[in-house]
Amino acid sequence: MATVAAVIASTHHPFYYRASTSAGAERPPFADEWVAKIEAFRETLTRARPDVLVMVGSDHFHQLWLDNMPQFLIGKAPCYDANFYNEEREFGLPRMFVRGQEELSAYLLRAGIDAGFDLAFSNELRIDHSITCPLITLRPQTDLPIVPVYTNIFAPPLPQPRRFVQLGQTIRQLVEAWPSELRVAIVGTGHLSLELGGPRQFGPHGPDPEFDHKAVEWIATGDLKSALAEVSLDSLWLPGNATHGFMDFMLMMGVAGENATADHVDTLDLFHTMEAYFTWYPHGVPGPTGGTT
Amino acid sequence: MSKYLLDKFLYTVDRDAGLVERYRSDPRGTVAWWEAERANVILNCPEPERSSWLAFTDVEREALATHDYVTLFELGAHNFLLLTLFIALFERDYDEPLAFQREFAARLSHWKVPYPDIST
């Protein structure tokens, strides 16, 4: 059976690419610290020696639109082109290209539907920065095939938080039951408190630092019980009007497992948002050469 | 009230570099053209297989025609679409990084949660 080599959850900040590649007067003062944290985070994936990446994210009104909006969608294609004109325009993101792992896509679709999730699929999906940001931070050489998993955190009515958790739990179970010798890393990105297009946007830090600290603690300790008790579709409007992206973190908590303590936890308090990075190793922390310590 | 159509306008303009410039320089004319020619096009259908019923209210049309993002927010336009397109339209007019985004926030500062409903 396949091995879940690592479970990784993080924020996806579209400004990282520009901040990390800029120089001189253009380089923001926080860039060096940010790059150091990302390089340490990247090492947590490298050490897991993955063969394939399951990438959980959310289309930001690029390909998926209100005339035909899926709640949960899996890409099943041999290749994925990536990033869109408005991401190039606003964030300076490059156009990218990634190979797909169609066999795992097909398996997750069939087994996921049979497990009770009526998953949508796409055979021609252009992925956006919710997936390319973690590729840029965690695997910039983009040498591994991926399976994109998209969730709707954007266009109400949204699925309930518990469905995100259940989907994460199901993905974990299905990958572990996949008849393959490959090592799979499951990577997902979301948000802590976030405001976009509202009065609290682009402040000196995230719109609700208290929520952020609580959320980081839930994620780092796998405290699904508290997260599910305190988070609802209504409550997520309070920390910021784009905070429903936190449900992708809840999905990743489902992947990691109840009460699973993260092996790597790091945060960075930036203007506008708090960045947060988590890695779990279900089979023990690998050494730098891939052995188990 | 047609929040969906407001969002469709923001979405279809934002993804087209030429339309972004056209809407910046001639908002009223672009909105009139778009409502007449594009509002009823179903994005994944051949153009003749279009809808027949989509139109802006007067308040919506005027808000779009005057780049009035405060009113658009209050009408329930999707916050992400609104921000993204208006950054493309106006960020370039400000000297400081994020100055437009902060002005956008300040002009909405009379709003506390709950914000206008963005459900379509």
mmCIF file of C-alpha atoms in Angstrom:
data_model
loop_
_atom_site.group_PDB
_atom_site.id
_atom_site.type_symbol
_atom_site.label_atom_id
_atom_site.label_comp_id
_atom_site.label_asym_id
_atom_site.label_seq_id
_atom_site.Cartn_x
_atom_site.Cartn_y
_atom_site.Cartn_z
ATOM 1 C CA MET A 1 0.000 0.000 0.000
ATOM 2 C CA ALA A 2 1.023 3.615 -0.458
ATOM 3 C CA THR A 3 2.771 5.445 2.351
ATOM 4 C CA VAL A 4 1.648 8.837 3.627
ATOM 5 C CA ALA A 5 5.144 10.291 3.829
ATOM 6 C CA ALA A 6 4.097 13.671 5.193
ATOM 7 C CA VAL A 7 1.062 15.788 5.875
ATOM 8 C CA ILE A 8 1.655 19.496 5.351
ATOM 9 C CA ALA A 9 -0.615 22.445 5.970
ATOM 10 C CA SER A 10 0.175 26.084 5.421
ATOM 11 C CA THR A 11 -1.110 29.477 4.539
ATOM 12 C CA HIS A 12 -0.623 30.490 0.897
ATOM 13 C CA HIS A 13 0.615 34.031 0.556
ATOM 14 C CA PRO A 14 0.730 35.169 -3.062
ATOM 15 C CA PHE A 15 3.264 37.905 -2.210
ATOM 16 C CA TYR A 16 5.948 35.405 -1.159
ATOM 17 C CA TYR A 17 7.244 34.850 -4.674
ATOM 18 C CA ARG A 18 7.806 38.536 -5.315
ATOM 19 C CA ALA A 19 9.184 39.207 -1.818
ATOM 20 C CA SER A 20 11.640 36.323 -1.990
ATOM 21 C CA THR A 21 12.920 37.086 -5.487
ATOM 22 C CA SER A 22 13.234 40.862 -5.135
ATOM 23 C CA ALA A 23 16.504 42.611 -4.389
ATOM 24 C CA GLY A 24 17.813 46.001 -3.328
ATOM 25 C CA ALA A 25 15.266 48.702 -2.555
ATOM 26 C CA GLU A 26 12.473 46.477 -3.823
ATOM 27 C CA ARG A 27 13.153 43.805 -1.222
ATOM 28 C CA PRO A 28 10.854 44.185 1.796
ATOM 29 C CA PRO A 29 12.489 44.232 5.236
ATOM 30 C CA PHE A 30 10.757 41.038 6.315
ATOM 31 C CA ALA A 31 11.863 39.035 3.250
ATOM 32 C CA ASP A 32 14.996 37.431 4.736
ATOM 33 C CA GLU A 33 13.202 36.110 7.797
ATOM 34 C CA TRP A 34 10.356 34.872 5.620
ATOM 35 C CA VAL A 35 12.711 33.073 3.233
ATOM 36 C CA ALA A 36 14.551 31.415 6.149
ATOM 37 C CA LYS A 37 11.286 30.094 7.551
ATOM 38 C CA ILE A 38 10.169 28.836 4.163
ATOM 39 C CA GLU A 39 13.486 27.086 3.530
ATOM 40 C CA ALA A 40 13.192 25.277 6.873
ATOM 41 C CA PHE A 41 9.607 24.361 5.973
ATOM 42 C CA ARG A 42 10.684 23.132 2.536
ATOM 43 C CA GLU A 43 13.212 20.824 4.155
ATOM 44 C CA THR A 44 10.381 19.089 6.023
ATOM 45 C CA LEU A 45 8.920 17.967 2.691
ATOM 46 C CA THR A 46 12.273 17.147 1.117
ATOM 47 C CA ARG A 47 13.160 14.867 4.027
ATOM 48 C CA ALA A 48 9.940 12.919 3.539
ATOM 49 C CA ARG A 49 11.122 11.824 0.045
ATOM 50 C CA PRO A 50 7.693 11.998 -1.579
ATOM 51 C CA ASP A 51 6.941 10.567 -5.024
ATOM 52 C CA VAL A 52 3.617 12.317 -5.508
ATOM 53 C CA LEU A 53 1.809 15.294 -3.985
ATOM 54 C CA VAL A 54 -1.905 15.521 -3.240
ATOM 55 C CA MET A 55 -2.484 19.276 -3.212
ATOM 56 C CA VAL A 56 -5.554 20.739 -1.499
ATOM 57 C CA GLY A 57 -6.504 24.302 -2.380
ATOM 58 C CA SER A 58 -9.343 26.476 -3.616
ATOM 59 C CA ASP A 59 -9.876 28.119 -6.973
ATOM 60 C CA HIS A 60 -10.161 31.895 -6.553
ATOM 61 C CA PHE A 61 -12.803 32.467 -9.244
ATOM 62 C CA HIS A 62 -10.450 31.572 -12.044
ATOM 63 C CA GLN A 63 -11.835 28.502 -13.774
ATOM 64 C CA LEU A 64 -14.719 27.666 -11.446
ATOM 65 C CA TRP A 65 -17.595 30.077 -11.643
ATOM 66 C CA LEU A 66 -21.015 30.705 -10.152
ATOM 67 C CA ASP A 67 -22.894 29.199 -13.103
ATOM 68 C CA ASN A 68 -21.526 25.759 -12.253
ATOM 69 C CA MET A 69 -19.852 25.690 -8.854
ATOM 70 C CA PRO A 70 -18.595 22.423 -7.359
ATOM 71 C CA GLN A 71 -18.138 22.043 -3.599
ATOM 72 C CA PHE A 72 -15.301 19.501 -3.749
ATOM 73 C CA LEU A 73 -13.477 18.733 -6.988
ATOM 74 C CA ILE A 74 -10.534 16.515 -7.910
ATOM 75 C CA GLY A 75 -8.405 17.170 -10.954
ATOM 76 C CA LYS A 76 -7.784 14.158 -13.169
ATOM 77 C CA ALA A 77 -5.479 15.176 -15.967
ATOM 78 C CA PRO A 78 -2.008 14.245 -17.170
ATOM 79 C CA CYS A 79 -0.822 17.840 -16.857
ATOM 80 C CA TYR A 80 -1.799 21.116 -15.275
ATOM 81 C CA ASP A 81 -0.948 24.546 -16.525
ATOM 82 C CA ALA A 82 -0.934 27.046 -13.737
ATOM 83 C CA ASN A 83 -1.514 30.641 -12.720
ATOM 84 C CA PHE A 84 -3.672 33.208 -14.426
ATOM 85 C CA TYR A 85 -3.322 36.660 -15.933
ATOM 86 C CA ASN A 86 -4.707 38.422 -12.863
ATOM 87 C CA GLU A 87 -2.241 36.578 -10.591
ATOM 88 C CA GLU A 88 0.608 37.623 -12.844
ATOM 89 C CA ARG A 89 -0.750 41.180 -12.804
ATOM 90 C CA GLU A 90 -1.320 41.513 -9.064
ATOM 91 C CA PHE A 91 1.291 39.218 -7.531
ATOM 92 C CA GLY A 92 3.937 38.815 -10.223
ATOM 93 C CA LEU A 93 3.429 35.049 -10.207
ATOM 94 C CA PRO A 94 5.032 33.143 -13.087
ATOM 95 C CA ARG A 95 3.165 30.842 -15.442
ATOM 96 C CA MET A 96 3.868 27.245 -14.378
ATOM 97 C CA PHE A 97 3.371 23.684 -15.585
ATOM 98 C CA VAL A 98 3.021 20.573 -13.443
ATOM 99 C CA ARG A 99 2.515 16.915 -14.289
ATOM 100 C CA GLY A 100 -0.496 15.073 -12.906
ATOM 101 C CA GLN A 101 -0.718 11.620 -11.293
ATOM 102 C CA GLU A 102 -3.836 10.398 -13.073
ATOM 103 C CA GLU A 103 -3.857 6.955 -11.532
ATOM 104 C CA LEU A 104 -4.142 8.397 -8.033
ATOM 105 C CA SER A 105 -6.700 10.960 -9.259
ATOM 106 C CA ALA A 106 -8.868 8.193 -10.720
ATOM 107 C CA TYR A 107 -8.544 6.122 -7.567
ATOM 108 C CA LEU A 108 -9.435 9.007 -5.244
ATOM 109 C CA LEU A 109 -12.443 9.898 -7.365
ATOM 110 C CA ARG A 110 -13.833 6.377 -7.510
ATOM 111 C CA ALA A 111 -13.082 5.486 -3.908
ATOM 112 C CA GLY A 112 -14.073 8.926 -2.631
ATOM 113 C CA ILE A 113 -17.472 8.750 -4.325
ATOM 114 C CA ASP A 114 -17.950 5.246 -2.955
ATOM 115 C CA ALA A 115 -17.025 6.539 0.499
ATOM 116 C CA GLY A 116 -19.863 9.076 0.424
ATOM 117 C CA PHE A 117 -18.396 12.204 -1.196
ATOM 118 C CA ASP A 118 -20.061 12.999 -4.520
ATOM 119 C CA LEU A 119 -16.901 14.556 -5.891
ATOM 120 C CA ALA A 120 -16.825 16.683 -8.997
ATOM 121 C CA PHE A 121 -13.924 16.203 -11.381
ATOM 122 C CA SER A 122 -12.060 18.115 -14.031
ATOM 123 C CA ASN A 123 -10.098 16.667 -16.936
ATOM 124 C CA GLU A 124 -8.690 20.064 -17.895
ATOM 125 C CA LEU A 125 -7.886 22.173 -14.906
ATOM 126 C CA ARG A 126 -5.700 25.234 -14.753
ATOM 127 C CA ILE A 127 -4.539 25.555 -11.171
ATOM 128 C CA ASP A 128 -4.142 28.835 -9.341
ATOM 129 C CA HIS A 129 -2.044 30.261 -6.537
ATOM 130 C CA SER A 130 -3.710 28.196 -3.824
ATOM 131 C CA ILE A 131 -1.704 25.296 -5.260
ATOM 132 C CA THR A 132 1.180 27.074 -6.947
ATOM 133 C CA CYS A 133 2.136 29.042 -3.820
ATOM 134 C CA PRO A 134 2.888 25.846 -1.884
ATOM 135 C CA LEU A 135 4.716 24.474 -4.919
ATOM 136 C CA ILE A 136 6.852 27.603 -4.961
ATOM 137 C CA THR A 137 7.543 27.406 -1.222
ATOM 138 C CA LEU A 138 7.818 23.633 -0.781
ATOM 139 C CA ARG A 139 8.883 22.168 -4.123
ATOM 140 C CA PRO A 140 10.012 24.937 -6.449
ATOM 141 C CA GLN A 141 11.576 22.464 -8.882
ATOM 142 C CA THR A 142 8.002 21.158 -9.529
ATOM 143 C CA ASP A 143 9.398 17.734 -10.346
ATOM 144 C CA LEU A 144 6.664 15.664 -8.694
ATOM 145 C CA PRO A 145 3.280 14.762 -10.175
ATOM 146 C CA ILE A 146 0.283 16.126 -8.341
ATOM 147 C CA VAL A 147 -3.374 15.444 -7.678
ATOM 148 C CA PRO A 148 -5.236 18.725 -7.167
ATOM 149 C CA VAL A 149 -8.164 18.777 -4.777
ATOM 150 C CA TYR A 150 -10.276 21.922 -4.821
ATOM 151 C CA THR A 151 -12.721 22.999 -2.143
ATOM 152 C CA ASN A 152 -15.288 25.762 -2.198
ATOM 153 C CA ILE A 153 -14.393 28.251 0.531
ATOM 154 C CA PHE A 154 -15.473 31.221 -1.545
ATOM 155 C CA ALA A 155 -18.980 31.065 -2.952
ATOM 156 C CA PRO A 156 -21.804 30.534 -0.443
ATOM 157 C CA PRO A 157 -23.505 28.182 0.226
ATOM 158 C CA LEU A 158 -20.373 26.385 1.449
ATOM 159 C CA PRO A 159 -20.062 22.885 2.864
ATOM 160 C CA GLN A 160 -20.016 22.694 6.665
ATOM 161 C CA PRO A 161 -16.655 22.670 8.501
ATOM 162 C CA ARG A 162 -17.218 19.065 9.594
ATOM 163 C CA ARG A 163 -17.416 18.037 5.916
ATOM 164 C CA PHE A 164 -13.975 19.493 5.320
ATOM 165 C CA VAL A 165 -12.668 17.470 8.269
ATOM 166 C CA GLN A 166 -14.427 14.329 7.047
ATOM 167 C CA LEU A 167 -13.034 14.774 3.540
ATOM 168 C CA GLY A 168 -9.544 15.082 5.020
ATOM 169 C CA GLN A 169 -10.036 11.934 7.064
ATOM 170 C CA THR A 170 -11.311 10.128 3.977
ATOM 171 C CA ILE A 171 -8.391 11.248 1.813
ATOM 172 C CA ARG A 172 -5.969 9.959 4.456
ATOM 173 C CA GLN A 173 -7.712 6.581 4.648
ATOM 174 C CA LEU A 174 -7.934 6.254 0.878
ATOM 175 C CA VAL A 175 -4.292 7.137 0.251
ATOM 176 C CA GLU A 176 -3.199 4.613 2.869
ATOM 177 C CA ALA A 177 -5.325 1.969 1.119
ATOM 178 C CA TRP A 178 -4.062 2.849 -2.383
ATOM 179 C CA PRO A 179 -2.449 -0.232 -3.895
ATOM 180 C CA SER A 180 0.842 1.415 -4.783
ATOM 181 C CA GLU A 181 4.367 1.494 -3.460
ATOM 182 C CA LEU A 182 4.592 5.264 -3.863
ATOM 183 C CA ARG A 183 5.215 7.737 -1.080
ATOM 184 C CA VAL A 184 2.489 10.369 -1.003
ATOM 185 C CA ALA A 185 2.699 13.749 0.681
ATOM 186 C CA ILE A 186 -0.663 15.405 1.294
ATOM 187 C CA VAL A 187 -0.277 19.180 1.191
ATOM 188 C CA GLY A 188 -3.046 21.706 1.762
ATOM 189 C CA THR A 189 -3.216 25.456 2.079
ATOM 190 C CA GLY A 190 -5.751 27.793 3.568
ATOM 191 C CA HIS A 191 -5.881 30.888 5.701
ATOM 192 C CA LEU A 192 -5.990 32.010 9.276
ATOM 193 C CA SER A 193 -7.980 35.211 9.857
ATOM 194 C CA LEU A 194 -8.133 37.142 6.618
ATOM 195 C CA GLU A 195 -9.984 40.148 5.248
ATOM 196 C CA LEU A 196 -10.181 40.816 1.499
ATOM 197 C CA GLY A 197 -12.306 43.583 0.075
ATOM 198 C CA GLY A 198 -13.453 44.845 3.471
ATOM 199 C CA PRO A 199 -12.687 47.493 6.112
ATOM 200 C CA ARG A 200 -10.147 45.362 8.008
ATOM 201 C CA GLN A 201 -7.917 44.471 5.055
ATOM 202 C CA PHE A 202 -4.178 45.180 4.828
ATOM 203 C CA GLY A 203 -3.731 46.170 8.450
ATOM 204 C CA PRO A 204 -0.433 45.892 10.349
ATOM 205 C CA HIS A 205 -1.196 42.222 11.050
ATOM 206 C CA GLY A 206 -4.031 39.774 10.424
ATOM 207 C CA PRO A 207 -7.524 41.083 11.226
ATOM 208 C CA ASP A 208 -7.929 38.854 14.306
ATOM 209 C CA PRO A 209 -4.648 37.878 16.040
ATOM 210 C CA GLU A 210 -6.577 36.256 18.871
ATOM 211 C CA PHE A 211 -8.277 33.873 16.429
ATOM 212 C CA ASP A 212 -4.928 33.218 14.754
ATOM 213 C CA HIS A 213 -3.222 32.174 17.979
ATOM 214 C CA LYS A 214 -6.097 29.930 18.912
ATOM 215 C CA ALA A 215 -6.214 28.404 15.451
ATOM 216 C CA VAL A 216 -2.464 27.712 15.403
ATOM 217 C CA GLU A 217 -2.830 25.892 18.708
ATOM 218 C CA TRP A 218 -5.732 23.787 17.385
ATOM 219 C CA ILE A 219 -3.762 22.820 14.283
ATOM 220 C CA ALA A 220 -0.455 22.176 16.057
ATOM 221 C CA THR A 221 -2.091 19.844 18.588
ATOM 222 C CA GLY A 222 -4.703 18.282 16.298
ATOM 223 C CA ASP A 223 -7.449 19.646 18.514
ATOM 224 C CA LEU A 224 -10.328 18.889 16.188
ATOM 225 C CA LYS A 225 -12.757 18.803 19.069
ATOM 226 C CA SER A 226 -12.198 22.469 19.965
ATOM 227 C CA ALA A 227 -11.984 23.584 16.352
ATOM 228 C CA LEU A 228 -15.276 21.901 15.466
ATOM 229 C CA ALA A 229 -16.926 23.198 18.647
ATOM 230 C CA GLU A 230 -15.933 26.810 18.018
ATOM 231 C CA VAL A 231 -15.986 27.117 14.227
ATOM 232 C CA SER A 232 -19.155 27.404 12.175
ATOM 233 C CA LEU A 233 -19.985 28.879 8.799
ATOM 234 C CA ASP A 234 -21.434 31.888 10.622
ATOM 235 C CA SER A 235 -18.595 32.318 13.129
ATOM 236 C CA LEU A 236 -15.937 32.428 10.408
ATOM 237 C CA TRP A 237 -17.207 35.811 9.206
ATOM 238 C CA LEU A 238 -16.149 37.358 12.515
ATOM 239 C CA PRO A 239 -12.327 37.049 12.286
ATOM 240 C CA GLY A 240 -12.367 38.401 8.720
ATOM 241 C CA ASN A 241 -14.517 38.123 5.611
ATOM 242 C CA ALA A 242 -12.161 35.670 3.869
ATOM 243 C CA THR A 243 -11.565 33.443 6.884
ATOM 244 C CA HIS A 244 -13.597 30.555 5.479
ATOM 245 C CA GLY A 245 -10.264 29.505 3.981
ATOM 246 C CA PHE A 246 -9.563 28.206 7.478
ATOM 247 C CA MET A 247 -11.732 25.230 6.559
ATOM 248 C CA ASP A 248 -8.914 24.013 4.314
ATOM 249 C CA PHE A 249 -6.767 23.914 7.456
ATOM 250 C CA MET A 250 -9.541 21.922 9.107
ATOM 251 C CA LEU A 251 -9.490 19.522 6.168
ATOM 252 C CA MET A 252 -5.747 19.082 6.742
ATOM 253 C CA MET A 253 -6.364 18.489 10.447
ATOM 254 C CA GLY A 254 -8.634 15.675 9.306
ATOM 255 C CA VAL A 255 -5.793 14.308 7.175
ATOM 256 C CA ALA A 256 -3.316 14.567 10.047
ATOM 257 C CA GLY A 257 -5.717 12.925 12.505
ATOM 258 C CA GLU A 258 -7.392 13.754 15.786
ATOM 259 C CA ASN A 259 -4.883 14.879 18.432
ATOM 260 C CA ALA A 260 -1.961 14.478 16.028
ATOM 261 C CA THR A 261 0.773 16.826 17.223
ATOM 262 C CA ALA A 262 2.608 18.499 14.381
ATOM 263 C CA ASP A 263 6.319 17.732 14.079
ATOM 264 C CA HIS A 264 7.081 21.159 12.632
ATOM 265 C CA VAL A 265 5.231 24.331 13.603
ATOM 266 C CA ASP A 266 6.247 27.821 12.587
ATOM 267 C CA THR A 267 4.498 31.155 12.197
ATOM 268 C CA LEU A 268 5.321 34.606 10.893
ATOM 269 C CA ASP A 269 3.319 37.658 11.838
ATOM 270 C CA LEU A 270 3.174 39.715 8.662
ATOM 271 C CA PHE A 271 1.169 42.750 7.692
ATOM 272 C CA HIS A 272 -2.299 41.686 6.520
ATOM 273 C CA THR A 273 -2.010 38.037 7.656
ATOM 274 C CA MET A 274 -0.278 35.632 9.965
ATOM 275 C CA GLU A 275 1.606 32.973 8.077
ATOM 276 C CA ALA A 276 1.600 29.468 9.553
ATOM 277 C CA TYR A 277 3.422 26.274 8.585
ATOM 278 C CA PHE A 278 2.806 22.733 9.869
ATOM 279 C CA THR A 279 4.237 19.316 9.040
ATOM 280 C CA TRP A 280 3.261 15.923 10.430
ATOM 281 C CA TYR A 281 5.156 12.674 9.818
ATOM 282 C CA PRO A 282 2.752 9.742 10.312
ATOM 283 C CA HIS A 283 5.650 7.270 10.324
ATOM 284 C CA GLY A 284 8.152 9.150 12.455
ATOM 285 C CA VAL A 285 10.441 12.070 11.780
ATOM 286 C CA PRO A 286 12.797 11.228 8.918
ATOM 287 C CA GLY A 287 16.485 12.068 9.227
ATOM 288 C CA PRO A 288 18.190 14.378 6.765
ATOM 289 C CA THR A 289 19.021 11.429 4.518
ATOM 290 C CA GLY A 290 15.560 9.936 4.778
ATOM 291 C CA GLY A 291 16.216 7.422 7.590
ATOM 292 C CA THR A 292 13.931 7.408 10.624
ATOM 293 C CA THR A 293 15.451 8.949 13.723
ATOM 294 C CA MET B 1 -31.332 42.895 -7.244
ATOM 295 C CA SER B 2 -28.847 40.845 -9.236
ATOM 296 C CA LYS B 3 -25.750 40.140 -7.168
ATOM 297 C CA TYR B 4 -24.899 37.332 -9.528
ATOM 298 C CA LEU B 5 -24.771 39.726 -12.463
ATOM 299 C CA LEU B 6 -22.645 42.229 -10.543
ATOM 300 C CA ASP B 7 -20.217 39.422 -9.787
ATOM 301 C CA LYS B 8 -20.321 38.287 -13.414
ATOM 302 C CA PHE B 9 -19.354 41.761 -14.548
ATOM 303 C CA LEU B 10 -16.463 41.971 -12.079
ATOM 304 C CA TYR B 11 -15.327 38.451 -12.972
ATOM 305 C CA THR B 12 -15.419 38.810 -16.737
ATOM 306 C CA VAL B 13 -13.744 42.215 -16.737
ATOM 307 C CA ASP B 14 -11.053 41.190 -14.249
ATOM 308 C CA ARG B 15 -9.887 38.257 -16.374
ATOM 309 C CA ASP B 16 -9.466 40.324 -19.556
ATOM 310 C CA ALA B 17 -6.618 42.840 -19.688
ATOM 311 C CA GLY B 18 -8.243 44.818 -22.490
ATOM 312 C CA LEU B 19 -11.526 45.086 -20.649
ATOM 313 C CA VAL B 20 -9.777 46.218 -17.474
ATOM 314 C CA GLU B 21 -8.345 49.190 -19.381
ATOM 315 C CA ARG B 22 -11.610 49.887 -21.146
ATOM 316 C CA TYR B 23 -13.530 49.878 -17.852
ATOM 317 C CA ARG B 24 -10.930 52.145 -16.254
ATOM 318 C CA SER B 25 -11.070 54.752 -19.007
ATOM 319 C CA ASP B 26 -14.771 54.567 -19.914
ATOM 320 C CA PRO B 27 -16.750 53.016 -17.077
ATOM 321 C CA ARG B 28 -20.210 54.140 -18.166
ATOM 322 C CA GLY B 29 -19.739 53.142 -21.778
ATOM 323 C CA THR B 30 -18.203 49.800 -20.828
ATOM 324 C CA VAL B 31 -21.052 48.953 -18.476
ATOM 325 C CA ALA B 32 -23.648 49.836 -21.129
ATOM 326 C CA TRP B 33 -21.861 47.749 -23.771
ATOM 327 C CA TRP B 34 -21.362 44.844 -21.388
ATOM 328 C CA GLU B 35 -24.970 44.773 -20.253
ATOM 329 C CA ALA B 36 -26.192 44.834 -23.861
ATOM 330 C CA GLU B 37 -23.712 42.372 -25.333
ATOM 331 C CA ARG B 38 -22.205 40.221 -22.599
ATOM 332 C CA ALA B 39 -24.490 40.032 -19.577
ATOM 333 C CA ASN B 40 -26.523 37.147 -20.970
ATOM 334 C CA VAL B 41 -23.688 35.114 -22.439
ATOM 335 C CA ILE B 42 -23.352 31.819 -20.560
ATOM 336 C CA LEU B 43 -19.620 31.459 -20.199
ATOM 337 C CA ASN B 44 -19.378 27.782 -21.074
ATOM 338 C CA CYS B 45 -21.989 27.760 -23.850
ATOM 339 C CA PRO B 46 -21.798 28.889 -27.479
ATOM 340 C CA GLU B 47 -22.768 32.565 -27.664
ATOM 341 C CA PRO B 48 -26.123 32.040 -29.441
ATOM 342 C CA GLU B 49 -27.221 29.757 -26.587
ATOM 343 C CA ARG B 50 -27.477 32.708 -24.268
ATOM 344 C CA SER B 51 -29.763 33.623 -21.408
ATOM 345 C CA SER B 52 -32.606 36.071 -21.924
ATOM 346 C CA TRP B 53 -33.305 37.569 -18.518
ATOM 347 C CA LEU B 54 -30.233 39.110 -16.902
ATOM 348 C CA ALA B 55 -30.140 42.887 -16.314
ATOM 349 C CA PHE B 56 -28.783 45.304 -13.735
ATOM 350 C CA THR B 57 -31.004 47.356 -11.477
ATOM 351 C CA ASP B 58 -30.588 51.115 -11.855
ATOM 352 C CA VAL B 59 -28.639 51.312 -8.599
ATOM 353 C CA GLU B 60 -26.272 48.532 -9.650
ATOM 354 C CA ARG B 61 -25.708 50.007 -13.106
ATOM 355 C CA GLU B 62 -24.934 53.422 -11.650
ATOM 356 C CA ALA B 63 -22.543 52.006 -9.052
ATOM 357 C CA LEU B 64 -20.597 50.174 -11.745
ATOM 358 C CA ALA B 65 -20.686 53.189 -14.064
ATOM 359 C CA THR B 66 -19.145 55.411 -11.368
ATOM 360 C CA HIS B 67 -16.551 52.915 -10.047
ATOM 361 C CA ASP B 68 -18.369 53.179 -6.716
ATOM 362 C CA TYR B 69 -16.893 50.242 -4.854
ATOM 363 C CA VAL B 70 -18.420 51.280 -1.534
ATOM 364 C CA THR B 71 -21.920 50.931 -2.973
ATOM 365 C CA LEU B 72 -20.968 47.716 -4.743
ATOM 366 C CA PHE B 73 -19.790 46.310 -1.398
ATOM 367 C CA GLU B 74 -23.058 47.394 0.165
ATOM 368 C CA LEU B 75 -25.039 45.736 -2.618
ATOM 369 C CA GLY B 76 -23.358 42.424 -1.787
ATOM 370 C CA ALA B 77 -20.852 42.168 -4.624
ATOM 371 C CA HIS B 78 -18.328 39.462 -3.812
ATOM 372 C CA ASN B 79 -15.548 41.006 -1.765
ATOM 373 C CA PHE B 80 -12.750 39.104 -3.497
ATOM 374 C CA LEU B 81 -13.851 39.978 -7.018
ATOM 375 C CA LEU B 82 -14.393 43.577 -6.011
ATOM 376 C CA LEU B 83 -10.965 43.979 -4.448
ATOM 377 C CA THR B 84 -9.068 42.219 -7.206
ATOM 378 C CA LEU B 85 -10.572 44.218 -10.040
ATOM 379 C CA PHE B 86 -10.333 47.558 -8.250
ATOM 380 C CA ILE B 87 -6.666 46.961 -7.416
ATOM 381 C CA ALA B 88 -6.115 46.421 -11.138
ATOM 382 C CA LEU B 89 -7.973 49.636 -11.914
ATOM 383 C CA PHE B 90 -6.519 52.026 -9.376
ATOM 384 C CA GLU B 91 -3.450 50.743 -7.530
ATOM 385 C CA ARG B 92 -1.262 52.318 -10.214
ATOM 386 C CA ASP B 93 -2.463 55.814 -9.261
ATOM 387 C CA TYR B 94 -0.917 55.675 -5.781
ATOM 388 C CA ASP B 95 2.747 56.227 -4.932
ATOM 389 C CA GLU B 96 2.982 54.038 -1.843
ATOM 390 C CA PRO B 97 2.599 50.237 -1.966
ATOM 391 C CA LEU B 98 -0.834 49.138 -0.670
ATOM 392 C CA ALA B 99 -2.028 52.748 -0.405
ATOM 393 C CA PHE B 100 -5.058 52.041 -2.572
ATOM 394 C CA GLN B 101 -5.911 48.894 -0.590
ATOM 395 C CA ARG B 102 -5.755 50.897 2.646
ATOM 396 C CA GLU B 103 -7.920 53.669 1.261
ATOM 397 C CA PHE B 104 -10.411 51.033 0.128
ATOM 398 C CA ALA B 105 -10.507 49.731 3.721
ATOM 399 C CA ALA B 106 -10.851 53.227 5.177
ATOM 400 C CA ARG B 107 -13.781 54.071 2.921
ATOM 401 C CA LEU B 108 -15.586 51.005 4.272
ATOM 402 C CA SER B 109 -14.652 51.686 7.887
ATOM 403 C CA HIS B 110 -18.236 52.466 8.870
ATOM 404 C CA TRP B 111 -19.013 48.774 8.351
ATOM 405 C CA LYS B 112 -18.823 46.280 11.197
ATOM 406 C CA VAL B 113 -19.767 42.616 10.958
ATOM 407 C CA PRO B 114 -22.126 41.395 9.735
ATOM 408 C CA TYR B 115 -21.242 42.775 6.322
ATOM 409 C CA PRO B 116 -23.722 42.704 3.439
ATOM 410 C CA ASP B 117 -24.588 39.179 2.352
ATOM 411 C CA ILE B 118 -22.548 38.005 -0.649
ATOM 412 C CA SER B 119 -24.623 34.868 -1.261
ATOM 413 C CA THR B 120 -25.860 34.554 -4.832
#
